[in-house]
């Protein structure tokens, strides 16, 4: 059951809203910091998962860097306490304007995703009289065994540069006059849970081969960035509120060949913030149909698109029924109000008897929730509410 400061904490707050358990975020960051130190791995928070200012500031306080995919993200990270030199800028489609803005900001490195992009960064840095620190995102062709929309490290995906291009990549790097090559970057996918050891063993082995290929061609690889990907337990969040960072980091430690002076980085997003966030909604209507009962909530797919986009599962809890001590259980199709038939939170969900006005928590919504929300149907955006402010 969702941890709440008191049963009536939400009574006066207009729904739907995102609720963030800042205590849980703190516990997650404690574990992440301890593991980063134990395994000597640098953390760059993938802010696409959640860029609420208050959350960003709490993460930045730990001294972590950030992984950004737009110049807007990079500038927002700096506004919220991240050090520019600890920012990584990935993404297959950086615009010239974004490259200029990130050079001015003094970001840690561009993670460059094509040879043409490398040439563009070199030429823009030259025009600006600046040096660009550049890592190269390679595509290791490793299957992350996750949903195909969040698989990023296979040759069929648009991300990174394929290994067949290493010769021309290295010769281009050697001709770039305004670029300092920093290292290599990999990110094979997201929500990797059961297969984390297998996927990261393969990724580390491939990374080792690719590092060697660069160094054999005379380019020293100073840092190896293995991206994000650690998954969270959506079906039963309370059994693992803090993800198993140790399993992930120890796998990297075991399988990645690294020299002592080589920096190893990761870019977790989901695992840092997913479990601390819930989307809180109210039951608008209980609507019986011939074969089922619909529970119509005031939160919709525009607030949290993961179920509609990926068929993702989120645990749903009826908080009010919990406070009432309701014992009767019933199956419901829990849906949102948006005018799309896939605006469904879950079919055949067994829940306590639910009434109009009941408060519902859609759990594990802290990552890729608010950041992917939209104003579809011209609905208002769900506001953020923090546990330490109510
Ligand atoms: C380059 C890069 N790094 C890190 C991440 C974060 O992944 P996750 O949220 O699974 O940890 C992503 C997510 O797509 C990404 O594209």
Tab-separated table of C-alpha atoms and ligand atoms in Angstrom:
chain	number	residue	atom	x	y	z
A	1	UNK	CA	0.000	0.000	0.000
A	2	UNK	CA	1.228	3.505	-0.841
A	3	UNK	CA	3.152	5.133	2.041
A	4	UNK	CA	1.321	8.314	3.076
A	5	UNK	CA	2.091	10.890	5.791
A	6	UNK	CA	-1.525	10.415	7.029
A	7	UNK	CA	-4.713	8.814	5.609
A	8	UNK	CA	-6.231	12.245	4.980
A	9	UNK	CA	-3.175	13.832	3.360
A	10	UNK	CA	-4.862	14.032	-0.036
A	11	UNK	CA	-8.358	15.108	0.987
A	12	UNK	CA	-8.146	18.707	-0.231
A	13	UNK	CA	-5.886	18.301	-3.244
A	14	UNK	CA	-7.581	18.475	-6.666
A	15	UNK	CA	-7.038	15.275	-8.671
A	16	UNK	CA	-5.367	13.989	-10.738
A	17	UNK	CA	-1.888	14.804	-9.443
A	18	UNK	CA	1.517	13.209	-9.192
A	19	UNK	CA	2.529	12.385	-5.643
A	20	UNK	CA	6.230	12.006	-4.871
A	21	UNK	CA	7.453	10.221	-1.748
A	22	UNK	CA	10.611	12.247	-1.115
A	23	UNK	CA	11.647	9.957	1.738
A	24	UNK	CA	11.701	7.011	-0.658
A	25	UNK	CA	13.634	9.057	-3.222
A	26	UNK	CA	16.175	9.793	-0.469
A	27	UNK	CA	16.471	6.074	0.423
A	28	UNK	CA	16.929	5.203	-3.255
A	29	UNK	CA	19.657	7.835	-3.620
A	30	UNK	CA	21.381	6.594	-0.435
A	31	UNK	CA	21.644	3.094	-1.913
A	32	UNK	CA	22.668	4.377	-5.322
A	33	UNK	CA	25.419	6.582	-3.815
A	34	UNK	CA	26.716	3.737	-1.660
A	35	UNK	CA	26.853	1.367	-4.638
A	36	UNK	CA	28.462	3.989	-6.890
A	37	UNK	CA	31.193	4.448	-4.328
A	38	UNK	CA	31.634	0.718	-3.688
A	39	UNK	CA	32.040	-0.127	-7.367
A	40	UNK	CA	33.699	3.142	-8.420
A	41	UNK	CA	31.059	3.973	-11.007
A	42	UNK	CA	29.982	7.514	-11.886
A	43	UNK	CA	26.235	8.151	-12.052
A	44	UNK	CA	24.557	10.485	-14.542
A	45	UNK	CA	20.823	10.678	-13.874
A	46	UNK	CA	18.786	10.268	-17.095
A	47	UNK	CA	16.525	13.251	-16.557
A	48	UNK	CA	14.104	12.269	-19.323
A	49	UNK	CA	12.592	9.981	-16.661
A	50	UNK	CA	11.521	12.926	-14.495
A	51	UNK	CA	12.628	16.547	-14.554
A	52	UNK	CA	10.583	18.034	-11.701
A	53	UNK	CA	12.876	20.781	-10.328
A	54	UNK	CA	12.609	19.571	-6.742
A	55	UNK	CA	13.520	16.006	-7.718
A	56	UNK	CA	16.395	17.189	-9.892
A	57	UNK	CA	17.808	19.297	-7.052
A	58	UNK	CA	17.674	16.376	-4.636
A	59	UNK	CA	19.558	14.190	-7.120
A	60	UNK	CA	22.093	16.920	-7.957
A	61	UNK	CA	22.872	17.315	-4.220
A	62	UNK	CA	24.417	13.841	-4.314
A	63	UNK	CA	27.028	15.057	-6.759
A	64	UNK	CA	25.657	12.983	-9.627
A	65	UNK	CA	25.808	14.189	-13.204
A	66	UNK	CA	22.926	14.138	-15.684
A	67	UNK	CA	22.205	12.505	-19.018
A	68	UNK	CA	20.335	14.923	-21.297
A	69	UNK	CA	18.799	14.557	-24.732
A	70	UNK	CA	17.983	18.178	-25.558
A	71	UNK	CA	19.663	21.499	-24.877
A	72	UNK	CA	16.532	22.437	-22.919
A	73	UNK	CA	17.185	19.486	-20.612
A	74	UNK	CA	20.850	20.439	-20.249
A	75	UNK	CA	19.998	24.050	-19.351
A	76	UNK	CA	17.262	22.921	-16.946
A	77	UNK	CA	19.726	20.547	-15.259
A	78	UNK	CA	22.164	23.410	-14.655
A	79	UNK	CA	19.345	25.630	-13.324
A	80	UNK	CA	18.563	22.878	-10.839
A	81	UNK	CA	22.004	22.361	-9.423
A	82	UNK	CA	23.841	20.029	-11.814
A	83	UNK	CA	27.421	20.938	-12.678
A	84	UNK	CA	27.744	21.589	-16.464
A	85	UNK	CA	30.924	19.507	-16.661
A	86	UNK	CA	28.967	16.462	-15.442
A	87	UNK	CA	26.350	16.582	-18.214
A	88	UNK	CA	26.257	14.056	-21.058
A	89	UNK	CA	24.268	14.991	-24.147
A	90	UNK	CA	22.976	11.999	-26.139
A	91	UNK	CA	20.352	11.759	-28.887
A	92	UNK	CA	20.372	10.952	-32.593
A	93	UNK	CA	19.106	14.338	-33.721
A	94	UNK	CA	20.953	17.183	-32.028
A	95	UNK	CA	20.267	20.445	-33.845
A	96	UNK	CA	22.995	22.985	-34.654
A	97	UNK	CA	21.381	25.376	-32.180
A	98	UNK	CA	21.471	22.725	-29.441
A	99	UNK	CA	25.120	21.940	-30.159
A	100	UNK	CA	25.982	25.639	-29.860
A	101	UNK	CA	24.006	26.043	-26.621
A	102	UNK	CA	25.639	22.993	-25.036
A	103	UNK	CA	29.118	24.149	-26.077
A	104	UNK	CA	28.422	27.515	-24.437
A	105	UNK	CA	27.116	25.744	-21.339
A	106	UNK	CA	30.383	23.786	-21.087
A	107	UNK	CA	28.805	20.318	-20.948
A	108	UNK	CA	30.912	17.306	-19.972
A	109	UNK	CA	30.575	15.562	-23.323
A	110	UNK	CA	28.397	15.097	-26.369
A	111	UNK	CA	27.581	11.433	-26.860
A	112	UNK	CA	27.759	11.532	-30.620
A	113	UNK	CA	25.545	9.143	-32.612
A	114	UNK	CA	26.740	9.418	-36.237
A	115	UNK	CA	29.835	10.313	-38.234
A	116	UNK	CA	28.035	13.251	-39.807
A	117	UNK	CA	27.083	14.579	-36.357
A	118	UNK	CA	30.742	14.337	-35.326
A	119	UNK	CA	31.757	16.465	-38.324
A	120	UNK	CA	29.023	19.010	-37.533
A	121	UNK	CA	30.090	19.278	-33.864
A	122	UNK	CA	33.716	19.716	-34.978
A	123	UNK	CA	32.827	22.463	-37.412
A	124	UNK	CA	30.493	24.347	-35.002
A	125	UNK	CA	33.111	24.168	-32.220
A	126	UNK	CA	35.669	25.531	-34.721
A	127	UNK	CA	33.384	28.448	-35.682
A	128	UNK	CA	32.883	29.238	-31.997
A	129	UNK	CA	36.565	28.956	-31.159
A	130	UNK	CA	35.797	26.278	-28.552
A	131	UNK	CA	36.815	22.665	-28.017
A	132	UNK	CA	34.107	19.987	-27.912
A	133	UNK	CA	34.490	16.958	-25.669
A	134	UNK	CA	32.969	14.055	-27.555
A	135	UNK	CA	32.139	10.488	-26.619
A	136	UNK	CA	30.959	8.117	-29.303
A	137	UNK	CA	27.756	6.139	-28.817
A	138	UNK	CA	28.294	2.727	-30.325
A	139	UNK	CA	25.554	0.251	-31.181
A	140	UNK	CA	26.735	-3.050	-29.656
A	141	UNK	CA	23.948	-5.142	-31.237
A	142	UNK	CA	22.902	-6.610	-27.885
A	143	UNK	CA	19.280	-7.617	-27.289
A	144	UNK	CA	17.986	-6.098	-24.033
A	145	UNK	CA	15.006	-8.519	-23.938
A	146	UNK	CA	12.579	-5.741	-23.188
A	147	UNK	CA	9.658	-4.068	-24.992
A	148	UNK	CA	10.606	-3.325	-28.602
A	149	UNK	CA	9.882	0.399	-28.195
A	150	UNK	CA	12.557	0.651	-25.471
A	151	UNK	CA	15.122	-1.616	-27.101
A	152	UNK	CA	17.930	0.611	-28.329
A	153	UNK	CA	21.046	-1.489	-28.803
A	154	UNK	CA	20.177	-3.645	-31.808
A	155	UNK	CA	21.430	-2.907	-35.318
A	156	UNK	CA	17.847	-2.335	-36.463
A	157	UNK	CA	17.564	0.580	-33.971
A	158	UNK	CA	18.462	4.141	-34.927
A	159	UNK	CA	20.801	4.640	-31.963
A	160	UNK	CA	24.595	4.656	-31.923
A	161	UNK	CA	27.121	3.841	-34.623
A	162	UNK	CA	27.502	0.273	-35.846
A	163	UNK	CA	30.819	-1.463	-35.331
A	164	UNK	CA	31.379	-1.983	-39.077
A	165	UNK	CA	32.015	1.783	-39.269
A	166	UNK	CA	34.864	1.848	-36.722
A	167	UNK	CA	37.596	2.401	-39.337
A	168	UNK	CA	35.953	5.420	-40.914
A	169	UNK	CA	34.875	6.692	-37.488
A	170	UNK	CA	38.412	6.586	-36.145
A	171	UNK	CA	39.854	8.271	-39.231
A	172	UNK	CA	37.199	11.000	-38.995
A	173	UNK	CA	37.972	11.500	-35.300
A	174	UNK	CA	41.644	11.899	-36.173
A	175	UNK	CA	40.851	14.661	-38.649
A	176	UNK	CA	38.623	16.629	-36.226
A	177	UNK	CA	40.595	19.692	-35.174
A	178	UNK	CA	38.232	20.972	-32.486
A	179	UNK	CA	37.181	17.741	-30.786
A	180	UNK	CA	38.648	15.965	-27.752
A	181	UNK	CA	37.657	12.287	-27.805
A	182	UNK	CA	36.613	11.255	-24.280
A	183	UNK	CA	35.355	7.704	-24.552
A	184	UNK	CA	32.596	5.332	-25.601
A	185	UNK	CA	28.912	5.190	-24.792
A	186	UNK	CA	26.399	2.336	-24.932
A	187	UNK	CA	22.732	2.108	-23.962
A	188	UNK	CA	20.936	-1.078	-24.946
A	189	UNK	CA	17.449	-0.499	-23.544
A	190	UNK	CA	15.231	0.168	-20.591
A	191	UNK	CA	13.193	-1.780	-18.000
A	192	UNK	CA	15.702	-4.645	-17.969
A	193	UNK	CA	14.901	-6.671	-14.904
A	194	UNK	CA	15.062	-10.476	-14.928
A	195	UNK	CA	17.737	-10.573	-17.618
A	196	UNK	CA	19.891	-7.790	-16.145
A	197	UNK	CA	22.899	-10.036	-15.554
A	198	UNK	CA	22.784	-11.663	-18.992
A	199	UNK	CA	22.201	-8.370	-20.852
A	200	UNK	CA	24.959	-6.481	-19.015
A	201	UNK	CA	27.400	-9.384	-19.288
A	202	UNK	CA	26.945	-9.264	-23.068
A	203	UNK	CA	27.062	-5.456	-23.152
A	204	UNK	CA	30.275	-5.376	-21.102
A	205	UNK	CA	31.874	-8.046	-23.285
A	206	UNK	CA	30.924	-6.183	-26.469
A	207	UNK	CA	32.073	-2.894	-24.928
A	208	UNK	CA	35.439	-4.487	-24.113
A	209	UNK	CA	35.869	-5.609	-27.732
A	210	UNK	CA	34.910	-2.189	-29.069
A	211	UNK	CA	37.223	-0.363	-26.644
A	212	UNK	CA	40.047	-2.617	-27.853
A	213	UNK	CA	39.194	-1.877	-31.496
A	214	UNK	CA	39.505	1.882	-30.822
A	215	UNK	CA	42.706	1.531	-28.839
A	216	UNK	CA	44.252	-0.784	-31.461
A	217	UNK	CA	43.668	2.087	-33.890
A	218	UNK	CA	45.491	4.524	-31.633
A	219	UNK	CA	42.655	6.247	-29.759
A	220	UNK	CA	42.732	6.021	-25.988
A	221	UNK	CA	39.313	5.359	-24.445
A	222	UNK	CA	39.231	7.336	-21.201
A	223	UNK	CA	35.674	6.528	-20.184
A	224	UNK	CA	33.115	3.797	-20.762
A	225	UNK	CA	29.481	4.793	-20.317
A	226	UNK	CA	27.090	1.848	-20.124
A	227	UNK	CA	23.844	3.850	-20.191
A	228	UNK	CA	20.776	3.130	-18.091
A	229	UNK	CA	18.318	0.278	-18.161
A	230	UNK	CA	17.814	-1.193	-14.692
A	231	UNK	CA	14.127	-2.061	-14.426
A	232	UNK	CA	11.674	-1.800	-11.540
A	233	UNK	CA	8.981	-4.118	-10.247
A	234	UNK	CA	5.732	-2.631	-11.542
A	235	UNK	CA	3.591	-5.602	-10.499
A	236	UNK	CA	4.570	-5.544	-6.847
A	237	UNK	CA	6.334	-2.251	-6.059
A	238	UNK	CA	6.266	-2.670	-2.275
A	239	UNK	CA	8.419	-5.793	-2.474
A	240	UNK	CA	11.335	-3.796	-3.983
A	241	UNK	CA	10.814	-0.086	-3.493
A	242	UNK	CA	14.555	0.476	-3.911
A	243	UNK	CA	15.823	-1.284	-7.046
A	244	UNK	CA	18.694	-3.745	-6.935
A	245	UNK	CA	21.531	-1.386	-7.873
A	246	UNK	CA	24.040	-3.806	-6.370
A	247	UNK	CA	23.087	-6.557	-8.831
A	248	UNK	CA	23.520	-4.177	-11.754
A	249	UNK	CA	26.812	-2.644	-10.587
A	250	UNK	CA	28.341	-5.944	-9.494
A	251	UNK	CA	27.557	-7.410	-12.930
A	252	UNK	CA	29.364	-4.487	-14.565
A	253	UNK	CA	32.232	-4.878	-12.115
A	254	UNK	CA	32.507	-8.575	-12.910
A	255	UNK	CA	32.334	-8.447	-16.707
A	256	UNK	CA	33.765	-5.086	-17.781
A	257	UNK	CA	37.495	-5.097	-18.431
A	258	UNK	CA	38.651	-1.700	-17.197
A	259	UNK	CA	42.007	-0.158	-16.492
A	260	UNK	CA	42.268	1.589	-13.105
A	261	UNK	CA	42.371	5.044	-14.688
A	262	UNK	CA	39.376	4.371	-16.958
A	263	UNK	CA	36.159	6.071	-15.791
A	264	UNK	CA	33.016	3.920	-15.864
A	265	UNK	CA	29.660	5.677	-16.036
A	266	UNK	CA	25.996	4.681	-15.920
A	267	UNK	CA	22.866	6.681	-16.695
A	268	UNK	CA	19.942	5.349	-14.647
A	269	UNK	CA	16.596	7.080	-15.030
A	270	UNK	CA	13.666	4.789	-14.296
A	271	UNK	CA	15.315	2.980	-11.391
A	272	UNK	CA	15.986	6.281	-9.587
A	273	UNK	CA	12.496	7.767	-9.683
A	274	UNK	CA	9.829	5.260	-10.775
A	275	UNK	CA	8.846	3.936	-7.362
A	276	UNK	CA	8.740	7.272	-5.551
A	277	UNK	CA	5.938	8.558	-7.798
A	278	UNK	CA	2.242	7.684	-7.944
A	279	UNK	CA	-0.499	9.190	-10.042
A	280	UNK	CA	-3.388	9.978	-7.698
A	281	UNK	CA	-6.854	10.076	-9.140
A	282	UNK	CA	-10.506	9.870	-8.071
A	283	UNK	CA	-13.248	7.574	-9.264
A	284	UNK	CA	-15.606	9.709	-11.301
A	285	UNK	CA	-18.140	7.020	-12.130
A	286	UNK	CA	-18.851	3.344	-11.502
A	287	UNK	CA	-20.467	2.170	-14.724
A	288	UNK	CA	-21.956	-1.317	-14.964
A	289	UNK	CA	-21.965	-2.954	-18.399
A	290	UNK	CA	-23.477	-6.315	-19.446
A	291	UNK	CA	-20.290	-8.326	-18.845
A	292	UNK	CA	-18.166	-6.060	-16.657
A	293	UNK	CA	-18.049	-2.964	-14.496
A	294	UNK	CA	-16.070	0.087	-15.583
A	295	UNK	CA	-14.380	2.240	-13.017
A	296	UNK	CA	-13.915	5.618	-14.693
A	297	UNK	CA	-11.074	7.674	-13.183
A	298	UNK	CA	-10.272	11.351	-13.645
A	299	UNK	CA	-6.678	10.494	-14.675
A	300	UNK	CA	-6.155	9.554	-18.293
A	301	UNK	CA	-3.585	8.454	-20.829
A	302	UNK	CA	-2.521	12.062	-21.324
A	303	UNK	CA	-1.278	12.055	-17.708
A	304	UNK	CA	0.585	8.744	-17.948
A	305	UNK	CA	0.878	7.213	-21.394
A	306	UNK	CA	2.826	4.041	-20.551
A	307	UNK	CA	-0.172	1.643	-20.474
A	308	UNK	CA	-1.510	2.965	-23.803
A	309	UNK	CA	1.916	3.215	-25.458
A	310	UNK	CA	3.602	0.010	-24.306
A	311	UNK	CA	0.744	-1.988	-22.789
A	312	UNK	CA	2.604	-1.358	-19.524
A	313	UNK	CA	1.233	-2.673	-16.228
A	314	UNK	CA	0.835	-0.328	-13.247
A	315	UNK	CA	-0.511	-1.533	-9.926
A	316	UNK	CA	-3.753	0.243	-8.980
A	317	UNK	CA	-4.780	0.722	-5.346
A	318	UNK	CA	-8.021	2.068	-3.954
A	319	UNK	CA	-6.760	4.170	-1.042
A	320	UNK	CA	-10.212	5.188	0.241
A	321	UNK	CA	-11.412	1.571	0.364
A	322	UNK	CA	-8.236	0.774	2.296
A	323	UNK	CA	-9.066	3.489	4.872
A	324	UNK	CA	-12.719	2.228	5.057
A	325	UNK	CA	-11.486	-1.312	5.656
A	326	UNK	CA	-13.562	-2.514	2.713
A	327	UNK	CA	-13.512	-6.307	2.481
A	328	UNK	CA	-15.692	-7.030	-0.572
A	329	UNK	CA	-13.590	-7.542	-3.704
A	330	UNK	CA	-14.739	-7.117	-7.290
A	331	UNK	CA	-13.278	-7.149	-10.810
A	332	UNK	CA	-13.220	-3.849	-12.669
A	333	UNK	CA	-12.032	-2.509	-15.987
A	334	UNK	CA	-10.316	0.642	-14.767
A	335	UNK	CA	-10.309	3.334	-17.453
A	336	UNK	CA	-9.587	7.027	-17.968
A	337	UNK	CA	-11.781	9.792	-19.378
A	338	UNK	CA	-9.856	10.415	-22.622
A	339	UNK	CA	-11.605	9.830	-25.941
A	340	UNK	CA	-9.510	6.819	-26.998
A	341	UNK	CA	-10.396	3.169	-26.415
A	342	UNK	CA	-6.858	2.419	-25.217
A	343	UNK	CA	-7.215	4.875	-22.351
A	344	UNK	CA	-7.311	1.904	-19.991
A	345	UNK	CA	-5.462	1.557	-16.680
A	346	UNK	CA	-6.140	-2.161	-16.406
A	347	UNK	CA	-8.680	-4.789	-17.386
A	348	UNK	CA	-10.158	-7.281	-14.908
A	349	UNK	CA	-8.396	-5.715	-11.944
A	350	UNK	CA	-9.519	-7.166	-8.650
A	351	UNK	CA	-10.093	-4.231	-6.280
A	352	UNK	CA	-12.070	-3.593	-3.119
A	353	UNK	CA	-15.635	-2.419	-3.772
A	354	UNK	CA	-15.088	1.066	-5.197
A	355	UNK	CA	-17.346	4.113	-5.011
A	356	UNK	CA	-17.624	7.462	-6.763
A	357	UNK	CA	-15.119	9.828	-5.148
A	358	UNK	CA	-12.697	7.109	-4.005
A	359	UNK	CA	-9.027	8.034	-4.200
A	360	UNK	CA	-6.973	5.733	-6.404
A	361	UNK	CA	-3.189	5.415	-6.628
A	362	UNK	CA	-1.583	4.327	-9.882
A	363	UNK	CA	1.756	3.174	-8.560
A	364	UNK	CA	5.318	3.294	-9.938
A	365	UNK	CA	4.513	6.383	-11.990
A	366	UNK	CA	7.557	8.493	-11.105
A	367	UNK	CA	9.474	7.677	-14.283
A	368	UNK	CA	8.293	8.472	-17.809
A	369	UNK	CA	5.018	9.721	-16.312
A	370	UNK	CA	4.862	13.491	-16.019
A	371	UNK	CA	7.640	13.933	-18.601
A	372	UNK	CA	5.609	12.103	-21.263
A	373	UNK	CA	2.296	13.737	-20.394
A	374	UNK	CA	0.405	15.912	-22.851
A	375	UNK	CA	-2.592	18.199	-23.016
A	376	UNK	CA	-4.515	15.885	-25.360
A	377	UNK	CA	-8.249	16.711	-25.255
A	378	UNK	CA	-7.004	20.069	-23.885
A	379	UNK	CA	-6.869	18.499	-20.445
A	380	UNK	CA	-4.934	20.239	-17.688
A	381	UNK	CA	-1.513	18.848	-16.816
A	382	UNK	CA	-1.411	16.954	-13.516
A	383	UNK	CA	0.457	18.964	-10.880
A	384	UNK	CA	3.223	17.605	-8.637
A	385	UNK	CA	2.689	17.172	-4.883
A	386	UNK	CA	5.618	16.285	-2.613
A	387	UNK	CA	5.375	14.250	0.577
A	388	UNK	CA	7.383	16.802	2.545
A	389	UNK	CA	5.012	19.636	1.632
A	390	UNK	CA	1.672	18.182	2.766
B	1	LIG	C1	21.024	7.290	-23.667
B	1	LIG	C2	20.149	6.893	-22.529
B	1	LIG	N1	20.691	6.768	-21.315
B	1	LIG	C3	19.946	6.431	-20.247
B	1	LIG	C4	18.584	6.192	-20.366
B	1	LIG	C5	17.805	5.846	-19.139
B	1	LIG	O1	17.320	4.560	-19.138
B	1	LIG	P1	16.532	3.980	-17.894
B	1	LIG	O2	15.447	4.926	-17.571
B	1	LIG	O3	16.035	2.675	-18.355
B	1	LIG	O4	17.513	3.830	-16.765
B	1	LIG	C6	17.980	6.279	-21.609
B	1	LIG	C7	16.550	5.969	-21.759
B	1	LIG	O5	16.001	5.748	-22.761
B	1	LIG	C8	18.784	6.657	-22.727
B	1	LIG	O6	18.250	6.784	-23.937
